[in-house]
PDB file of C-alpha atoms in Angstrom:
ATOM      1  CA  MET B  24     -72.980  -6.677 -13.335  1.00 44.00           C
ATOM      2  CA  PRO B  25     -71.136  -5.804 -16.583  1.00 49.00           C
ATOM      3  CA  THR B  26     -68.055  -3.709 -15.916  1.00 55.00           C
ATOM      4  CA  ASN B  27     -68.796  -0.867 -18.302  1.00 75.00           C
ATOM      5  CA  HIS B  28     -71.622  -1.838 -20.675  1.00 87.00           C
ATOM      6  CA  PHE B  29     -74.533  -4.194 -21.223  1.00 96.00           C
ATOM      7  CA  ASP B  30     -75.661  -6.216 -24.231  1.00 97.00           C
ATOM      8  CA  ILE B  31     -78.490  -5.183 -26.543  1.00 98.00           C
ATOM      9  CA  TYR B  32     -80.439  -7.858 -28.435  1.00 98.00           C
ATOM     10  CA  PRO B  33     -82.998  -6.165 -30.713  1.00 98.00           C
ATOM     11  CA  VAL B  34     -86.143  -8.158 -31.432  1.00 98.00           C
ATOM     12  CA  MET B  35     -86.014  -8.102 -35.207  1.00 98.00           C
ATOM     13  CA  LEU B  36     -88.826  -7.127 -37.543  1.00 98.00           C
ATOM     14  CA  THR B  37     -89.551  -9.245 -40.610  1.00 98.00           C
ATOM     15  CA  PRO B  38     -90.005  -7.195 -43.814  1.00 98.00           C
ATOM     16  CA  PHE B  39     -92.425  -8.493 -46.440  1.00 97.00           C
ATOM     17  CA  GLN B  40     -92.953  -7.726 -50.103  1.00 96.00           C
ATOM     18  CA  LYS B  41     -96.374  -6.691 -51.403  1.00 94.00           C
ATOM     19  CA  ASP B  42     -97.145 -10.329 -52.217  1.00 95.00           C
ATOM     20  CA  ASN B  43     -96.437 -11.263 -48.553  1.00 95.00           C
ATOM     21  CA  GLU B  44     -93.203 -13.054 -49.417  1.00 97.00           C
ATOM     22  CA  VAL B  45     -90.261 -12.346 -47.092  1.00 98.00           C
ATOM     23  CA  ASP B  46     -88.322  -9.353 -48.409  1.00 98.00           C
ATOM     24  CA  VAL B  47     -84.795 -10.745 -48.196  1.00 98.00           C
ATOM     25  CA  ASN B  48     -83.065  -7.580 -49.390  1.00 98.00           C
ATOM     26  CA  ALA B  49     -84.916  -5.417 -46.881  1.00 98.00           C
ATOM     27  CA  LEU B  50     -84.063  -7.923 -44.137  1.00 98.00           C
ATOM     28  CA  LYS B  51     -80.376  -7.661 -44.991  1.00 98.00           C
ATOM     29  CA  GLU B  52     -80.587  -3.864 -44.833  1.00 98.00           C
ATOM     30  CA  LEU B  53     -82.439  -4.059 -41.526  1.00 98.00           C
ATOM     31  CA  THR B  54     -79.796  -6.364 -40.078  1.00 98.00           C
ATOM     32  CA  GLU B  55     -77.108  -3.831 -40.922  1.00 98.00           C
ATOM     33  CA  PHE B  56     -79.208  -1.083 -39.353  1.00 98.00           C
ATOM     34  CA  TYR B  57     -79.374  -2.894 -36.001  1.00 98.00           C
ATOM     35  CA  ILE B  58     -75.633  -3.519 -36.015  1.00 98.00           C
ATOM     36  CA  ALA B  59     -74.799   0.060 -36.991  1.00 98.00           C
ATOM     37  CA  THR B  60     -77.017   1.516 -34.250  1.00 97.00           C
ATOM     38  CA  GLY B  61     -75.581  -0.440 -31.351  1.00 95.00           C
ATOM     39  CA  SER B  62     -76.794  -4.022 -31.174  1.00 97.00           C
ATOM     40  CA  THR B  63     -74.416  -6.567 -29.665  1.00 97.00           C
ATOM     41  CA  GLY B  64     -76.574  -9.563 -30.657  1.00 98.00           C
ATOM     42  CA  LEU B  65     -79.776 -10.202 -32.606  1.00 98.00           C
ATOM     43  CA  PHE B  66     -83.012 -12.055 -31.830  1.00 98.00           C
ATOM     44  CA  THR B  67     -84.700 -12.988 -35.101  1.00 98.00           C
ATOM     45  CA  ASN B  68     -87.750 -15.170 -35.798  1.00 98.00           C
ATOM     46  CA  CYS B  69     -89.381 -13.693 -32.699  1.00 98.00           C
ATOM     47  CA  LEU B  70     -92.805 -12.295 -31.805  1.00 98.00           C
ATOM     48  CA  THR B  71     -91.909  -8.876 -33.221  1.00 98.00           C
ATOM     49  CA  GLY B  72     -90.904 -10.697 -36.416  1.00 98.00           C
ATOM     50  CA  GLU B  73     -94.384 -12.258 -36.660  1.00 98.00           C
ATOM     51  CA  MET B  74     -93.009 -15.745 -36.048  1.00 98.00           C
ATOM     52  CA  PHE B  75     -96.416 -17.326 -35.468  1.00 98.00           C
ATOM     53  CA  GLN B  76     -97.592 -16.130 -38.889  1.00 97.00           C
ATOM     54  CA  LEU B  77     -94.633 -17.664 -40.730  1.00 98.00           C
ATOM     55  CA  THR B  78     -94.292 -21.151 -42.166  1.00 98.00           C
ATOM     56  CA  ASP B  79     -91.374 -23.321 -41.068  1.00 98.00           C
ATOM     57  CA  ASN B  80     -89.612 -22.644 -44.355  1.00 98.00           C
ATOM     58  CA  GLU B  81     -90.072 -18.895 -43.902  1.00 98.00           C
ATOM     59  CA  ARG B  82     -88.713 -19.127 -40.354  1.00 98.00           C
ATOM     60  CA  ILE B  83     -85.630 -20.849 -41.702  1.00 98.00           C
ATOM     61  CA  LEU B  84     -85.289 -18.338 -44.548  1.00 98.00           C
ATOM     62  CA  VAL B  85     -85.481 -15.357 -42.194  1.00 98.00           C
ATOM     63  CA  THR B  86     -83.012 -16.847 -39.743  1.00 98.00           C
ATOM     64  CA  LYS B  87     -80.502 -17.995 -42.370  1.00 98.00           C
ATOM     65  CA  THR B  88     -80.639 -14.603 -44.093  1.00 98.00           C
ATOM     66  CA  VAL B  89     -79.777 -12.833 -40.843  1.00 98.00           C
ATOM     67  CA  VAL B  90     -77.010 -15.289 -39.930  1.00 98.00           C
ATOM     68  CA  ASP B  91     -75.412 -14.993 -43.360  1.00 98.00           C
ATOM     69  CA  GLN B  92     -75.636 -11.196 -43.304  1.00 98.00           C
ATOM     70  CA  VAL B  93     -74.134 -10.960 -39.818  1.00 98.00           C
ATOM     71  CA  ALA B  94     -71.280 -13.234 -40.933  1.00 98.00           C
ATOM     72  CA  GLY B  95     -70.026 -13.924 -37.432  1.00 97.00           C
ATOM     73  CA  ARG B  96     -69.929 -10.323 -36.218  1.00 98.00           C
ATOM     74  CA  GLN B  97     -72.548 -10.943 -33.522  1.00 97.00           C
ATOM     75  CA  ASN B  98     -74.444 -13.825 -31.959  1.00 98.00           C
ATOM     76  CA  VAL B  99     -77.874 -14.534 -33.434  1.00 98.00           C
ATOM     77  CA  VAL B 100     -80.652 -16.366 -31.592  1.00 98.00           C
ATOM     78  CA  ALA B 101     -83.993 -17.514 -33.001  1.00 98.00           C
ATOM     79  CA  SER B 102     -87.180 -19.171 -31.769  1.00 98.00           C
ATOM     80  CA  GLY B 103     -87.567 -22.904 -32.280  1.00 98.00           C
ATOM     81  CA  THR B 104     -90.815 -24.045 -30.620  1.00 98.00           C
ATOM     82  CA  PHE B 105     -94.189 -23.722 -32.319  1.00 98.00           C
ATOM     83  CA  GLY B 106     -97.066 -25.774 -30.932  1.00 97.00           C
ATOM     84  CA  LEU B 107     -97.307 -28.305 -28.122  1.00 97.00           C
ATOM     85  CA  ASP B 108     -96.012 -31.298 -30.086  1.00 98.00           C
ATOM     86  CA  GLN B 109     -92.568 -31.549 -28.510  1.00 98.00           C
ATOM     87  CA  ASN B 110     -91.373 -34.178 -30.995  1.00 98.00           C
ATOM     88  CA  ARG B 111     -92.055 -31.710 -33.790  1.00 98.00           C
ATOM     89  CA  ASN B 112     -90.398 -28.939 -31.791  1.00 98.00           C
ATOM     90  CA  ILE B 113     -87.298 -31.079 -31.291  1.00 98.00           C
ATOM     91  CA  GLU B 114     -86.935 -31.619 -35.023  1.00 98.00           C
ATOM     92  CA  PHE B 115     -87.367 -27.928 -35.759  1.00 98.00           C
ATOM     93  CA  ILE B 116     -84.879 -26.973 -33.037  1.00 98.00           C
ATOM     94  CA  LYS B 117     -82.276 -29.090 -34.843  1.00 98.00           C
ATOM     95  CA  ARG B 118     -83.225 -27.637 -38.200  1.00 98.00           C
ATOM     96  CA  ILE B 119     -83.055 -23.997 -37.187  1.00 98.00           C
ATOM     97  CA  TYR B 120     -79.829 -24.508 -35.255  1.00 98.00           C
ATOM     98  CA  ASP B 121     -78.264 -25.742 -38.487  1.00 98.00           C
ATOM     99  CA  THR B 122     -78.674 -22.225 -39.935  1.00 98.00           C
ATOM    100  CA  GLY B 123     -75.672 -21.226 -37.815  1.00 98.00           C
ATOM    101  CA  ILE B 124     -77.343 -19.453 -34.907  1.00 98.00           C
ATOM    102  CA  TYR B 125     -75.760 -19.179 -31.468  1.00 98.00           C
ATOM    103  CA  GLY B 126     -78.743 -20.659 -29.650  1.00 98.00           C
ATOM    104  CA  VAL B 127     -82.343 -21.768 -30.083  1.00 98.00           C
ATOM    105  CA  ILE B 128     -85.008 -19.965 -28.053  1.00 98.00           C
ATOM    106  CA  LEU B 129     -87.864 -22.002 -26.573  1.00 98.00           C
ATOM    107  CA  ASN B 130     -91.118 -20.073 -26.196  1.00 98.00           C
ATOM    108  CA  THR B 131     -92.340 -20.887 -22.691  1.00 98.00           C
ATOM    109  CA  ASN B 132     -96.006 -20.893 -23.742  1.00 98.00           C
ATOM    110  CA  GLN B 133     -95.231 -23.689 -26.210  1.00 98.00           C
ATOM    111  CA  LEU B 134     -94.051 -26.023 -23.431  1.00 98.00           C
ATOM    112  CA  ALA B 135     -97.388 -26.539 -21.656  1.00 98.00           C
ATOM    113  CA  THR B 136    -101.001 -25.380 -21.766  1.00 98.00           C
ATOM    114  CA  PRO B 137    -102.118 -22.450 -19.573  1.00 98.00           C
ATOM    115  CA  THR B 138    -103.660 -24.820 -17.007  1.00 98.00           C
ATOM    116  CA  GLU B 139    -100.727 -27.221 -16.771  1.00 98.00           C
ATOM    117  CA  SER B 140     -98.201 -26.958 -13.950  1.00 98.00           C
ATOM    118  CA  GLU B 141     -94.563 -25.965 -14.126  1.00 98.00           C
ATOM    119  CA  GLU B 142     -93.733 -29.639 -13.632  1.00 98.00           C
ATOM    120  CA  VAL B 143     -95.073 -30.231 -17.140  1.00 98.00           C
ATOM    121  CA  VAL B 144     -92.813 -27.474 -18.414  1.00 98.00           C
ATOM    122  CA  LYS B 145     -89.820 -29.074 -16.681  1.00 98.00           C
ATOM    123  CA  LYS B 146     -90.723 -32.487 -18.093  1.00 98.00           C
ATOM    124  CA  ASN B 147     -90.866 -31.092 -21.635  1.00 98.00           C
ATOM    125  CA  LEU B 148     -87.641 -29.166 -21.147  1.00 98.00           C
ATOM    126  CA  SER B 149     -85.964 -32.387 -20.045  1.00 98.00           C
ATOM    127  CA  LYS B 150     -87.271 -34.149 -23.133  1.00 98.00           C
ATOM    128  CA  ILE B 151     -85.900 -31.414 -25.367  1.00 98.00           C
ATOM    129  CA  LEU B 152     -82.535 -31.457 -23.588  1.00 98.00           C
ATOM    130  CA  ASP B 153     -82.214 -35.220 -23.995  1.00 98.00           C
ATOM    131  CA  ALA B 154     -83.031 -35.092 -27.716  1.00 98.00           C
ATOM    132  CA  THR B 155     -80.986 -32.092 -28.890  1.00 98.00           C
ATOM    133  CA  GLY B 156     -77.412 -33.030 -28.080  1.00 97.00           C
ATOM    134  CA  ASP B 157     -75.331 -30.026 -27.032  1.00 97.00           C
ATOM    135  CA  ILE B 158     -77.359 -27.328 -28.827  1.00 98.00           C
ATOM    136  CA  PRO B 159     -77.312 -24.124 -26.712  1.00 98.00           C
ATOM    137  CA  LEU B 160     -80.837 -23.177 -25.674  1.00 98.00           C
ATOM    138  CA  GLY B 161     -82.664 -20.145 -24.388  1.00 98.00           C
ATOM    139  CA  VAL B 162     -86.184 -19.331 -23.250  1.00 98.00           C
ATOM    140  CA  TYR B 163     -88.555 -16.466 -23.981  1.00 98.00           C
ATOM    141  CA  GLU B 164     -91.491 -15.638 -21.732  1.00 98.00           C
ATOM    142  CA  CYS B 165     -93.485 -14.792 -24.839  1.00 98.00           C
ATOM    143  CA  PRO B 166     -96.777 -12.998 -24.059  1.00 97.00           C
ATOM    144  CA  VAL B 167     -98.673 -14.540 -27.013  1.00 96.00           C
ATOM    145  CA  PRO B 168    -100.812 -16.683 -27.062  1.00 97.00           C
ATOM    146  CA  TYR B 169    -100.466 -16.491 -23.280  1.00 98.00           C
ATOM    147  CA  LYS B 170     -97.670 -15.442 -20.956  1.00 98.00           C
ATOM    148  CA  ARG B 171     -95.981 -18.149 -18.903  1.00 98.00           C
ATOM    149  CA  LEU B 172     -93.392 -16.792 -16.497  1.00 98.00           C
ATOM    150  CA  LEU B 173     -90.768 -19.152 -15.141  1.00 98.00           C
ATOM    151  CA  SER B 174     -90.050 -19.461 -11.434  1.00 98.00           C
ATOM    152  CA  PRO B 175     -86.573 -18.802 -10.013  1.00 98.00           C
ATOM    153  CA  GLN B 176     -86.513 -22.438  -8.901  1.00 98.00           C
ATOM    154  CA  LEU B 177     -87.019 -23.754 -12.433  1.00 98.00           C
ATOM    155  CA  LEU B 178     -84.524 -21.271 -13.838  1.00 98.00           C
ATOM    156  CA  GLY B 179     -81.969 -22.396 -11.275  1.00 98.00           C
ATOM    157  CA  TRP B 180     -82.387 -25.997 -12.450  1.00 98.00           C
ATOM    158  CA  MET B 181     -82.105 -24.867 -16.076  1.00 98.00           C
ATOM    159  CA  GLY B 182     -78.912 -22.975 -15.327  1.00 98.00           C
ATOM    160  CA  GLU B 183     -77.376 -25.995 -13.635  1.00 98.00           C
ATOM    161  CA  THR B 184     -77.863 -28.092 -16.788  1.00 98.00           C
ATOM    162  CA  LYS B 185     -75.265 -25.804 -18.454  1.00 98.00           C
ATOM    163  CA  ARG B 186     -77.333 -25.928 -21.658  1.00 98.00           C
ATOM    164  CA  PHE B 187     -79.370 -22.765 -21.193  1.00 98.00           C
ATOM    165  CA  VAL B 188     -77.638 -19.513 -22.049  1.00 98.00           C
ATOM    166  CA  PHE B 189     -80.410 -16.955 -22.616  1.00 98.00           C
ATOM    167  CA  LEU B 190     -83.647 -15.816 -20.965  1.00 98.00           C
ATOM    168  CA  LYS B 191     -85.761 -13.042 -22.409  1.00 98.00           C
ATOM    169  CA  ASP B 192     -87.595 -12.009 -19.274  1.00 98.00           C
ATOM    170  CA  THR B 193     -91.027 -10.357 -19.481  1.00 98.00           C
ATOM    171  CA  CYS B 194     -92.128 -10.344 -15.828  1.00 98.00           C
ATOM    172  CA  CYS B 195     -91.717  -6.531 -15.623  1.00 96.00           C
ATOM    173  CA  ASP B 196     -91.062  -6.830 -11.889  1.00 97.00           C
ATOM    174  CA  GLN B 197     -87.727  -5.858 -10.351  1.00 97.00           C
ATOM    175  CA  ASP B 198     -88.094  -8.114  -7.304  1.00 98.00           C
ATOM    176  CA  GLN B 199     -88.805 -11.139  -9.494  1.00 98.00           C
ATOM    177  CA  ILE B 200     -85.863 -10.321 -11.728  1.00 98.00           C
ATOM    178  CA  VAL B 201     -83.547 -10.092  -8.719  1.00 98.00           C
ATOM    179  CA  ALA B 202     -84.799 -13.488  -7.512  1.00 98.00           C
ATOM    180  CA  LYS B 203     -84.179 -14.975 -10.950  1.00 98.00           C
ATOM    181  CA  LEU B 204     -80.689 -13.471 -11.098  1.00 98.00           C
ATOM    182  CA  LYS B 205     -79.883 -14.996  -7.734  1.00 98.00           C
ATOM    183  CA  ALA B 206     -81.154 -18.396  -8.906  1.00 98.00           C
ATOM    184  CA  VAL B 207     -78.942 -18.502 -12.038  1.00 98.00           C
ATOM    185  CA  LYS B 208     -75.828 -16.936 -10.521  1.00 97.00           C
ATOM    186  CA  GLY B 209     -72.728 -18.891 -11.468  1.00 97.00           C
ATOM    187  CA  THR B 210     -74.426 -20.650 -14.390  1.00 98.00           C
ATOM    188  CA  PRO B 211     -74.252 -19.881 -18.146  1.00 98.00           C
ATOM    189  CA  LEU B 212     -77.879 -18.669 -18.127  1.00 98.00           C
ATOM    190  CA  GLN B 213     -77.965 -14.910 -18.746  1.00 98.00           C
ATOM    191  CA  ILE B 214     -81.029 -12.736 -18.310  1.00 98.00           C
ATOM    192  CA  PHE B 215     -82.099 -10.136 -20.872  1.00 98.00           C
ATOM    193  CA  ASN B 216     -84.904  -7.825 -19.786  1.00 98.00           C
ATOM    194  CA  ALA B 217     -87.662  -6.993 -22.266  1.00 97.00           C
ATOM    195  CA  ASN B 218     -89.119  -4.295 -20.012  1.00 96.00           C
ATOM    196  CA  ILE B 219     -87.760  -0.765 -20.289  1.00 94.00           C
ATOM    197  CA  SER B 220     -89.131   0.602 -17.006  1.00 93.00           C
ATOM    198  CA  THR B 221     -87.113  -1.970 -15.033  1.00 95.00           C
ATOM    199  CA  GLY B 222     -84.328  -2.157 -17.587  1.00 94.00           C
ATOM    200  CA  LEU B 223     -81.588  -0.069 -16.039  1.00 93.00           C
ATOM    201  CA  SER B 224     -82.293  -1.268 -12.503  1.00 94.00           C
ATOM    202  CA  SER B 225     -82.150  -4.891 -13.672  1.00 96.00           C
ATOM    203  CA  ILE B 226     -78.791  -4.227 -15.355  1.00 95.00           C
ATOM    204  CA  LYS B 227     -77.446  -2.796 -12.113  1.00 93.00           C
ATOM    205  CA  ALA B 228     -78.689  -5.937 -10.349  1.00 96.00           C
ATOM    206  CA  GLY B 229     -76.765  -8.175 -12.742  1.00 96.00           C
ATOM    207  CA  ALA B 230     -78.884  -8.724 -15.865  1.00 97.00           C
ATOM    208  CA  ALA B 231     -76.796  -9.209 -19.003  1.00 97.00           C
ATOM    209  CA  GLY B 232     -78.737  -6.787 -21.158  1.00 97.00           C
ATOM    210  CA  LEU B 233     -81.949  -5.695 -22.846  1.00 97.00           C
ATOM    211  CA  GLY B 234     -84.105  -7.330 -25.497  1.00 97.00           C
ATOM    212  CA  SER B 235     -86.584  -4.554 -26.056  1.00 94.00           C
ATOM    213  CA  THR B 236     -88.975  -3.323 -28.722  1.00 96.00           C
ATOM    214  CA  SER B 237     -87.292   0.062 -28.240  1.00 95.00           C
ATOM    215  CA  SER B 238     -84.549  -1.099 -30.604  1.00 96.00           C
ATOM    216  CA  ASN B 239     -87.081  -0.702 -33.410  1.00 97.00           C
ATOM    217  CA  PHE B 240     -87.587   2.985 -32.672  1.00 96.00           C
ATOM    218  CA  TYR B 241     -84.581   4.609 -30.976  1.00 94.00           C
ATOM    219  CA  PRO B 242     -81.739   2.043 -30.720  1.00 96.00           C
ATOM    220  CA  GLU B 243     -79.182   4.815 -30.352  1.00 96.00           C
ATOM    221  CA  LEU B 244     -80.640   5.726 -26.952  1.00 95.00           C
ATOM    222  CA  LEU B 245     -80.266   2.160 -25.717  1.00 95.00           C
ATOM    223  CA  SER B 246     -76.715   2.161 -27.033  1.00 95.00           C
ATOM    224  CA  TYR B 247     -76.064   5.415 -25.161  1.00 94.00           C
ATOM    225  CA  LEU B 248     -77.201   3.801 -21.912  1.00 94.00           C
ATOM    226  CA  SER B 249     -74.986   0.796 -22.552  1.00 94.00           C
ATOM    227  CA  VAL B 250     -71.743   2.568 -23.395  1.00 92.00           C
ATOM    228  CA  ASN B 251     -72.255   5.190 -20.667  1.00 92.00           C
ATOM    229  CA  LEU B 252     -73.220   2.762 -17.918  1.00 89.00           C
ATOM    230  CA  LYS B 253     -70.378   4.026 -15.752  1.00 87.00           C
ATOM    231  CA  GLY B 254     -70.726   7.629 -16.900  1.00 87.00           C
ATOM    232  CA  ASP B 255     -72.690  10.696 -15.797  1.00 88.00           C
ATOM    233  CA  ALA B 256     -75.489   9.326 -13.598  1.00 88.00           C
ATOM    234  CA  GLN B 257     -77.702  12.385 -14.122  1.00 92.00           C
ATOM    235  CA  LYS B 258     -77.588  12.093 -17.927  1.00 91.00           C
ATOM    236  CA  LEU B 259     -78.027   8.339 -17.726  1.00 90.00           C
ATOM    237  CA  ASN B 260     -81.153   8.680 -15.609  1.00 90.00           C
ATOM    238  CA  LYS B 261     -82.548  11.407 -17.870  1.00 93.00           C
ATOM    239  CA  VAL B 262     -82.254   9.217 -20.967  1.00 93.00           C
ATOM    240  CA  ASN B 263     -83.679   6.248 -19.081  1.00 91.00           C
ATOM    241  CA  THR B 264     -86.668   8.343 -17.948  1.00 93.00           C
ATOM    242  CA  LEU B 265     -87.313   9.516 -21.506  1.00 92.00           C
ATOM    243  CA  ILE B 266     -87.334   6.035 -23.025  1.00 93.00           C
ATOM    244  CA  THR B 267     -89.555   4.799 -20.203  1.00 93.00           C
ATOM    245  CA  ILE B 268     -92.081   7.514 -21.074  1.00 93.00           C
ATOM    246  CA  PHE B 269     -91.793   6.733 -24.790  1.00 91.00           C
ATOM    247  CA  ASP B 270     -92.344   3.042 -24.104  1.00 91.00           C
ATOM    248  CA  ALA B 271     -95.979   3.661 -23.211  1.00 85.00           C
ATOM    249  CA  LEU B 272     -96.600   4.909 -26.757  1.00 89.00           C
ATOM    250  CA  ILE B 273     -94.641   2.664 -29.089  1.00 92.00           C
ATOM    251  CA  HIS B 274     -96.704  -0.482 -28.549  1.00 90.00           C
ATOM    252  CA  GLU B 275     -99.734   0.943 -30.337  1.00 89.00           C
ATOM    253  CA  CYS B 276    -100.331  -1.002 -33.586  1.00 93.00           C
ATOM    254  CA  TYR B 277     -97.024  -2.794 -33.088  1.00 95.00           C
ATOM    255  CA  PRO B 278     -95.152  -4.096 -35.072  1.00 96.00           C
ATOM    256  CA  MET B 279     -96.671  -2.066 -37.941  1.00 95.00           C
ATOM    257  CA  SER B 280     -95.856   1.113 -36.024  1.00 95.00           C
ATOM    258  CA  ALA B 281     -92.214   0.031 -35.868  1.00 96.00           C
ATOM    259  CA  LYS B 282     -92.132  -0.693 -39.595  1.00 97.00           C
ATOM    260  CA  TYR B 283     -93.590   2.744 -40.278  1.00 95.00           C
ATOM    261  CA  PHE B 284     -91.002   4.334 -38.011  1.00 94.00           C
ATOM    262  CA  MET B 285     -88.216   2.426 -39.750  1.00 96.00           C
ATOM    263  CA  GLN B 286     -89.559   3.642 -43.086  1.00 95.00           C
ATOM    264  CA  LEU B 287     -89.411   7.221 -41.803  1.00 95.00           C
ATOM    265  CA  ARG B 288     -85.791   6.577 -40.903  1.00 94.00           C
ATOM    266  CA  GLY B 289     -85.075   5.684 -44.528  1.00 95.00           C
ATOM    267  CA  LEU B 290     -85.236   1.910 -44.540  1.00 96.00           C
ATOM    268  CA  LYS B 291     -86.983   0.205 -47.445  1.00 93.00           C
ATOM    269  CA  ILE B 292     -89.716  -1.595 -45.498  1.00 95.00           C
ATOM    270  CA  ASN B 293     -93.053  -2.205 -47.198  1.00 92.00           C
ATOM    271  CA  LEU B 294     -96.222  -1.334 -45.253  1.00 91.00           C
ATOM    272  CA  ASP B 295     -98.848  -2.777 -47.629  1.00 76.00           C
TER     273      ASP B 295
END
């Protein structure tokens, strides 16, 4: 468990202009917003950022813009697997890593079809490991187009490779998270919980941090939890209860709802 704080990796929105081109200036402003409101790392080119609707060139543009704007102040991770052609994924992993990111995130539902076993996932992970040198990797249990959760056993193997450094966990189950934490203990693989209702309890169990949609609505509250992790337990639990209640509402019409909320907060994000 972190001694006095936990990490916060916002899942970044992607702003667009009215002609549907990436709004680079708005993305730079948004990057600064996340940093100013308490992020300790950034996850760009993600589901929140409409990664499946972007072209490869747009994915690179978004990621490079964020990396350049951050300028080394925080680690940036970005997704690198789109489709089931692992040879293509390998090439894109190399390409997006060259933008300067800390690690490339592999979407677990792009490693096998819904009916294929976890052995297929492991086989494809091995292929990617063999073909990508020493590039640091992560995994995201992305819920779209289908959610593939990883077993503690597979995560333990991944941790032992020393190549995997990041898991965005979406199981939403404290017992499963604890089992996963036990499996990766002593390895570089850190777990970041996407689920707010189990967020604080997972941190207390040893998770490295949160990677939540909440960062697109009230990042200051997540930052409060992080910096006050060893503080007043009553206040900590009150804030945690509030954001858990809020979490049931913020997913409506997401990510457009988040863009609208950001606009209300004064950011120049187009909604057309």
